[in-house]
Coordinates of C-alpha atoms in Angstrom, one line a residue:
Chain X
X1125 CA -69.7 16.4 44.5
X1126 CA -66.3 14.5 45.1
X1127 CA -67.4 12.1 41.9
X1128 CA -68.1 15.0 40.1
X1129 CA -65.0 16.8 40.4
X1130 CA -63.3 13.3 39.9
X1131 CA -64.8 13.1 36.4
X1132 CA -63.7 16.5 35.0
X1133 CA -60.5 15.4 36.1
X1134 CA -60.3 12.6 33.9
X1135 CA -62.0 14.6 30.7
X1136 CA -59.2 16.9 31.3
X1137 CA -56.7 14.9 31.3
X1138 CA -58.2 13.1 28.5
X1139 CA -58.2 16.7 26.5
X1140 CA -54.7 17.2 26.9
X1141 CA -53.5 13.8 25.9
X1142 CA -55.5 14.0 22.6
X1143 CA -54.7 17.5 22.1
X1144 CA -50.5 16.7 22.4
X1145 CA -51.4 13.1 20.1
X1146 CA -52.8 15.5 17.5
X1147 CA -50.5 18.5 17.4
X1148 CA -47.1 15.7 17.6
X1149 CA -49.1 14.0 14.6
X1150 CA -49.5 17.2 12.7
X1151 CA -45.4 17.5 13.3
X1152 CA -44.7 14.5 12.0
X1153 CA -46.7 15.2 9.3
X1154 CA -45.7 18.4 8.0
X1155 CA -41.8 17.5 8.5
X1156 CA -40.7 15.2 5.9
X1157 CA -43.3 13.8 4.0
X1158 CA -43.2 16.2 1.0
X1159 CA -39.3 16.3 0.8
X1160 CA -39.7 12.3 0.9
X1161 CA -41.4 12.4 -1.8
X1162 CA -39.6 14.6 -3.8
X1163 CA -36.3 12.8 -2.6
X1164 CA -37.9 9.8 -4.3
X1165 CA -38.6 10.9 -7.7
X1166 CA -34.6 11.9 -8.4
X1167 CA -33.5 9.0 -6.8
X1168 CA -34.9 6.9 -9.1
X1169 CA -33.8 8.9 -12.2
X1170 CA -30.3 8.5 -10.9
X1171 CA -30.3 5.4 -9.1
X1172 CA -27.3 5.1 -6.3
X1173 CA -27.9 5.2 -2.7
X1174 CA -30.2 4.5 -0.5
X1175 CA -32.4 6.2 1.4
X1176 CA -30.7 6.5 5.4
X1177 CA -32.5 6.4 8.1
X1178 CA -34.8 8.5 10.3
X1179 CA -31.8 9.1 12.9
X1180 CA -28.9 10.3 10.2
X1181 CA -31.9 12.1 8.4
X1182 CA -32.5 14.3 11.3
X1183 CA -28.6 14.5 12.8
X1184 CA -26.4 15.1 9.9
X1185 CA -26.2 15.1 6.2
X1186 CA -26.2 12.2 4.3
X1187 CA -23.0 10.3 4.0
X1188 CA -20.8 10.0 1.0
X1189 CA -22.4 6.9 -1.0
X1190 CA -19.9 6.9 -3.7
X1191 CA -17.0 4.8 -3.8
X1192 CA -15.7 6.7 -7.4
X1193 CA -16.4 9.7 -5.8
X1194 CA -14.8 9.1 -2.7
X1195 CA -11.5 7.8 -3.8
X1196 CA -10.8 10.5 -6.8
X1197 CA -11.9 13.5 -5.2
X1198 CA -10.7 12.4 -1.1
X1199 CA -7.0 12.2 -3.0
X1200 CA -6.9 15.5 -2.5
X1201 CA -9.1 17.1 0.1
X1202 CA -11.8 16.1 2.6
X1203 CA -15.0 13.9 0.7
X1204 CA -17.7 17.0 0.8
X1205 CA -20.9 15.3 1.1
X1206 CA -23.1 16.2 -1.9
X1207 CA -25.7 17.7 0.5
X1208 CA -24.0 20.5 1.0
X1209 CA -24.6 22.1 -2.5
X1210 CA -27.4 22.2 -4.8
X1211 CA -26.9 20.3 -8.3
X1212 CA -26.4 23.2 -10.2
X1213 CA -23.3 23.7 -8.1
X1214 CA -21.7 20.8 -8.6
X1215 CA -22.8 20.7 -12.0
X1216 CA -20.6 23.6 -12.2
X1217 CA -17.8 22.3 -10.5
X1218 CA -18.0 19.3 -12.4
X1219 CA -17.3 22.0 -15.9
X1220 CA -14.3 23.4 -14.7
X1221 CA -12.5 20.6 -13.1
X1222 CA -9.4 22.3 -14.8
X1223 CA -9.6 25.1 -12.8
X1224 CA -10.7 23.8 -9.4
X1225 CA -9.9 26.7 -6.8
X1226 CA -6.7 27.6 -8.8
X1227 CA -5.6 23.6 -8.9
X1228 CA -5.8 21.5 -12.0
X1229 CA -8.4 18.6 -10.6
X1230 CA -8.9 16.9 -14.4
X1231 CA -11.3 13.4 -14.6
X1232 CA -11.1 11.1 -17.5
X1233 CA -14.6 11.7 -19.4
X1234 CA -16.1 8.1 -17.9
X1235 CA -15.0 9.1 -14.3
X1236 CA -16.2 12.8 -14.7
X1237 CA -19.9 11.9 -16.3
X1238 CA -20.3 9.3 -13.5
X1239 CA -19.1 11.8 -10.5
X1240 CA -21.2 14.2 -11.9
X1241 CA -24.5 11.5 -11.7
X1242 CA -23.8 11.0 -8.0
X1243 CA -23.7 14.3 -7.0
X1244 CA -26.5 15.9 -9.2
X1245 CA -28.4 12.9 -7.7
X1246 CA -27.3 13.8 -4.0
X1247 CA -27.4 17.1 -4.0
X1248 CA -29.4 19.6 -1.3
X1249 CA -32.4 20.2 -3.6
X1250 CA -32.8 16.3 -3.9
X1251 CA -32.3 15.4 -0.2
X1252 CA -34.5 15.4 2.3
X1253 CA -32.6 16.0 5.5
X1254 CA -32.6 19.0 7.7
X1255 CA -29.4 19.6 7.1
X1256 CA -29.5 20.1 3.6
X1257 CA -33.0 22.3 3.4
X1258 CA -31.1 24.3 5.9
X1259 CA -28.6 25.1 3.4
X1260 CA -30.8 25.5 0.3
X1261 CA -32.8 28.0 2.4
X1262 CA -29.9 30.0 2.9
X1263 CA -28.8 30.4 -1.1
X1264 CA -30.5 32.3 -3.1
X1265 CA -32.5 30.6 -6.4
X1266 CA -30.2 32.4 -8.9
X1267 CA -26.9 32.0 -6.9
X1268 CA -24.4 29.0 -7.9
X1269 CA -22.3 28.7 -4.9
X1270 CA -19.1 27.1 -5.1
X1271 CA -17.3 27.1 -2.0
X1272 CA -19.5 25.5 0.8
X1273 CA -17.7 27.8 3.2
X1274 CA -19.3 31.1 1.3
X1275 CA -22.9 29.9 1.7
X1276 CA -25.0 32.0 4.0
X1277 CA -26.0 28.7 6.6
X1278 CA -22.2 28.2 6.7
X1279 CA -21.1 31.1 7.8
X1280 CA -24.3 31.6 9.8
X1281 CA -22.7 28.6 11.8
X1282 CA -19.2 29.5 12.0
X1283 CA -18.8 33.4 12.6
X1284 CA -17.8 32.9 15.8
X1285 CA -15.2 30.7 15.0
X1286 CA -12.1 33.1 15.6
X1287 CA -9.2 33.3 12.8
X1288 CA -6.3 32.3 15.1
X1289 CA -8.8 28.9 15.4
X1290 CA -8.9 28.4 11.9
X1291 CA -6.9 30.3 9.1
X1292 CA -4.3 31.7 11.0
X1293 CA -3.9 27.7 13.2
X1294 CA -1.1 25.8 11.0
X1295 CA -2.9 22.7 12.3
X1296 CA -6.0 23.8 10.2
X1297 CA -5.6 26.6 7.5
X1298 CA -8.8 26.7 6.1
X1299 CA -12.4 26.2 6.8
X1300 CA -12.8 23.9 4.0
X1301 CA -10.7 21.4 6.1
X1302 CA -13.9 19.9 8.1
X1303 CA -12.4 16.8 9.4
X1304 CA -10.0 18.9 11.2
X1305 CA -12.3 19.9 13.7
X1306 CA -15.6 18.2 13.1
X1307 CA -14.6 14.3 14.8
X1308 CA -17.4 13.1 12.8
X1309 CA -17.4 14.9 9.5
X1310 CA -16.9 11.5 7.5
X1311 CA -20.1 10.4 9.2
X1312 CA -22.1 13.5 8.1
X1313 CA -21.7 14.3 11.8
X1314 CA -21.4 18.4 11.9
X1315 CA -22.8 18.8 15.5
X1316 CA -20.9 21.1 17.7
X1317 CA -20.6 19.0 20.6
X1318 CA -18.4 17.1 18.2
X1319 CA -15.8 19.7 17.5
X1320 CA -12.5 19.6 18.6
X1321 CA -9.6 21.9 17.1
X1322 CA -6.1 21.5 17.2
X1323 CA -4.5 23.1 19.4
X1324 CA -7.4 24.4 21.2
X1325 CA -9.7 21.8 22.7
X1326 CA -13.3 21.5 22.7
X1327 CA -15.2 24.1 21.3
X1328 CA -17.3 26.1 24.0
X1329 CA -19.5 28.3 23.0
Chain Y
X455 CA 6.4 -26.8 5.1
X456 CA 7.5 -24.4 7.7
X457 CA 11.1 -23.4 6.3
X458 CA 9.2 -22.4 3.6
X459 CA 7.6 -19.6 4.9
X460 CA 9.9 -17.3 4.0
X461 CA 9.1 -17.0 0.6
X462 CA 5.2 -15.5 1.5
X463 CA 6.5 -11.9 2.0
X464 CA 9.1 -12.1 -0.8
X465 CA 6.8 -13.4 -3.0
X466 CA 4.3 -10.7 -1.9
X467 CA 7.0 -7.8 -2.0
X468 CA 8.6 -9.0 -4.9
X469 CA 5.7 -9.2 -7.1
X470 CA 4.9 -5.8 -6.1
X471 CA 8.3 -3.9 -6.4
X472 CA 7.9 -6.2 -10.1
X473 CA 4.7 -4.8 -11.0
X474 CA 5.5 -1.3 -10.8
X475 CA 8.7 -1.8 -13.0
X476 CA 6.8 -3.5 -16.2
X477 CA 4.0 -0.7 -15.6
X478 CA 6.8 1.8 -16.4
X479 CA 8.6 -0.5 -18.7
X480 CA 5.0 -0.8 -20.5
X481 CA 4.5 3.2 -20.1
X482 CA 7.7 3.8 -22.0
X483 CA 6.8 1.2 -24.5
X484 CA 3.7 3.0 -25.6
X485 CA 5.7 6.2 -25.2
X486 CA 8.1 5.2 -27.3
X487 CA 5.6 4.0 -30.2
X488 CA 4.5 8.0 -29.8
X489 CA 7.8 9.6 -30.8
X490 CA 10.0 9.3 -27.4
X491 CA 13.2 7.9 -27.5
X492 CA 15.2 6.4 -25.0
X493 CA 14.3 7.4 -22.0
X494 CA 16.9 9.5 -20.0
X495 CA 16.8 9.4 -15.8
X496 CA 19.4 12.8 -15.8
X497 CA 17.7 14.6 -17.9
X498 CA 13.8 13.3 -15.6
X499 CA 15.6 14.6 -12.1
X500 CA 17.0 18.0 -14.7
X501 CA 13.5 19.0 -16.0
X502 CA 12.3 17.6 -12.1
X503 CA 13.6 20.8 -10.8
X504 CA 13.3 23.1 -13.6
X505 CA 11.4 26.4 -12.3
X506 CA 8.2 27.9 -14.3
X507 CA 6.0 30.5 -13.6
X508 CA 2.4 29.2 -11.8
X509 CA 0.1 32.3 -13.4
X510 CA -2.3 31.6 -10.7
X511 CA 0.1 32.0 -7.9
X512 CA 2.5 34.0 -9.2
X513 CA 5.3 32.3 -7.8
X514 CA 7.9 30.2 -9.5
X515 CA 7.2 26.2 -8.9
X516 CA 9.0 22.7 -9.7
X517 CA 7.7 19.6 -9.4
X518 CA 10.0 19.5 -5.8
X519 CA 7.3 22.5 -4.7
X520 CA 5.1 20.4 -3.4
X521 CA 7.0 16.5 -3.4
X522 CA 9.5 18.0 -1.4
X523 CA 13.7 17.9 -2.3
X524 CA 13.9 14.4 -0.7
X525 CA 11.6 12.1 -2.8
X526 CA 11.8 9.3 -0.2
X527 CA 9.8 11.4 2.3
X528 CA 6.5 13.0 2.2
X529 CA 6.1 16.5 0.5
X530 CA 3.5 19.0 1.5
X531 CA 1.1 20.6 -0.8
X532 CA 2.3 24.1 -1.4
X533 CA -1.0 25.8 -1.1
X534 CA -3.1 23.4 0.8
X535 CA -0.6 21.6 3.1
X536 CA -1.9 18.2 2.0
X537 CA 0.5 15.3 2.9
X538 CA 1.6 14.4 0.2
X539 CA 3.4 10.7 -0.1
X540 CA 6.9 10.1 -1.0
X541 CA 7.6 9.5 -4.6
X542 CA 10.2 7.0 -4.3
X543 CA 9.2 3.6 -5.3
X544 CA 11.7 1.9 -3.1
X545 CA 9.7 3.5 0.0
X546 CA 6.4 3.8 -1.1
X547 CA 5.2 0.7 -3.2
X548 CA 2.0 2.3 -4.8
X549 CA 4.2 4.5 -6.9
X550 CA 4.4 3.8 -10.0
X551 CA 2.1 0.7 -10.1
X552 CA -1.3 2.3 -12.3
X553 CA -1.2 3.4 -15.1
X554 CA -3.8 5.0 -15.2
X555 CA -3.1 7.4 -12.2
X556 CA 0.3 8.1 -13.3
X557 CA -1.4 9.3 -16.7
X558 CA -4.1 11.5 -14.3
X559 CA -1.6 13.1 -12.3
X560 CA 0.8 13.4 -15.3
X561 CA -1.7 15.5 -16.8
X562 CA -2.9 17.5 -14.1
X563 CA 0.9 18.1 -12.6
X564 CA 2.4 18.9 -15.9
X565 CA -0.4 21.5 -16.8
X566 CA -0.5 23.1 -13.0
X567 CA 3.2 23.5 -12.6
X568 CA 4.7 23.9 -16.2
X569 CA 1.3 25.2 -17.7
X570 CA 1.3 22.9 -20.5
X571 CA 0.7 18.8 -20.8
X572 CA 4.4 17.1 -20.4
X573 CA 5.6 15.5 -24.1
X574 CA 6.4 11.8 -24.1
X575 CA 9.8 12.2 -23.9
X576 CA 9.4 14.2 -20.9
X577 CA 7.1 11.8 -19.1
X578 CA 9.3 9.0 -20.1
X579 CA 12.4 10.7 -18.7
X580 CA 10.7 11.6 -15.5
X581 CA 9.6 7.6 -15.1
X582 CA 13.0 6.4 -15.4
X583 CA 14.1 8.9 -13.1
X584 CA 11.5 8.3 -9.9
X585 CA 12.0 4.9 -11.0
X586 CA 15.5 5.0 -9.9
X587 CA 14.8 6.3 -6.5

């Protein structure tokens, strides 16, 4: 009787161990291997970058892979990783660089064609991370966002960020100034344990 | 060999502070061969200040809107707040040293704040005038 009941024991536990190896393999499975794939096929048709690992795929967005990109457009406000729009968006931007949120933000033709690569190439819809499927989920397919701050997942994240934190803090102005709070925003580092505002401290939720 | 060492950070400034003058004396030049005359530092600090209307903002800006009235220290960006560095050559050695971002911000500046790309003339008199600083 003792053996018996000694036996079903180990089937059990047996059961339980294959079960939780089969349902963490259908996880893995169904996370990233599509996106991968799809990640792929515009990376080579743009070349740049490569792809970052499992740990930054899963904890941020990529990071800014552009030197061009970095220097010309960090001149004048924070490096936006190109994982935070889709490539219709920037392509967008990219048109009407004259007009850039009321500022006159105008590329030679050589420096605007190859900014314009690296972020069509980079964008959310050609990304496989979290981060950015997050985002694309949130916009609809016919909207062109411009403003990252206007995008549904943004604001989703921030609303209950109070104004005297943000627009009405000198030490801040605007939500499009990520670096101010966000420690590790040049690292594609967005997480909230992370944020620290001027003036204000750590953010507790 | 040691009493010579001197000469490493002269050499290094010197060349630099030298640089940026031939990249303006080389700017006029090619201004020059495009209808600018001589170029004219009162009449670059003059048109400096001048006021036009920004249709965007609807506010009357100069050049000193977001530089700042004192060129050797840092201006802030009049909507933004961006830091911006001080214009004077004589503090801030990038100024003035490429050519090619001097045209960039030349054209973007000009067309922002006076709504229109500057003449020759104007971006020759406006060299010789930060150039002074």
């Amino acid at each position: 009787m003792k053996q018996k009941l000694k036996c079903n024991r180990i089937w059990g536990m047996m059961l339980l161990v294959g079960c939780i190896m089969l349902s963490m393999g259908t996880l893995a499975w169904s996370d990233d291997d599509e996106w991968f794939e799809h990640g792929n096929k515009h990376e080579s048709e743009y070349g740049e970058g490569k792809h970052e690992s499992a740990w930054q795929r899963t904890t941020g967005v990529a990071v800014v892979s552009n030197k061009l990109y970095k220097t010309e457009c960090s001149a004048c406000h924070f490096a936006y990783q190109p994982g935070f729009l889709p490539a219709r968006s920037w392509v967008k931007m990219m048109s009407s660089l004259d007009d850039h949120f009321g500022e006159n933000a105008e590329l030679d033709a050589t420096s605007r064609t190859a900014i314009e690569q690296y972020l069509r190439g980079h964008a959310a819809d050609r990304q496989p991370n979290r981060f950015s499927r997050s985002m694309m989920r949130s916009i609809g397919k016919r909207e062109t966002p411009l403003r990252i701050s206007q995008t549904p997942y943004f604001q989703r994240k921030h609303h209950e960020v109070p104004a005297r934190m943000v627009k009405n803090n000198p030490k801040v102005r605007s939500f499009a100034n990520c670096a101010s709070c966000h420690q590790g925003a040049a690292k594609g580092q967005f997480d909230e344990d992370a944020v620290r505002i001027p003036g204000f401290g750590n953010w507790e939720d | 060999m040691k009493k010579y060492f001197w000469l490493i950070p002269v050499l290094l400034f010197g060349g630099q502070a030298q640089a940026g003058e031939s990249v303006v004396q080389a700017l006029t030049g090619q201004y020059q061969q495009h209808g600018a005359g001589l170029a004219d530092a009162a009449h670059g600090k003059e048109i400096w200040q001048q006021q036009h209307m920004q249709k965007k903002l609807k506010k009357r800006v100069s050049c000193a809107s977001c530089h700042g009235a004192d060129l050797r220290r840092s201006g802030e960006h009049l909507r933004t707040g961006k830091r911006i560095e001080p214009m004077a050559p004589s503090v801030n050695q990038e100024r003035l040293s490429d050519p090619k971002k001097i045209e960039k911000w030349f054209l973007r500046n000009c067309k922002w704040t006076w709504g229109r790309e500057c003449t020759t003339q104007e971006k020759a008199d406006i060299l010789a005038f930060l150039q002074s600083l």
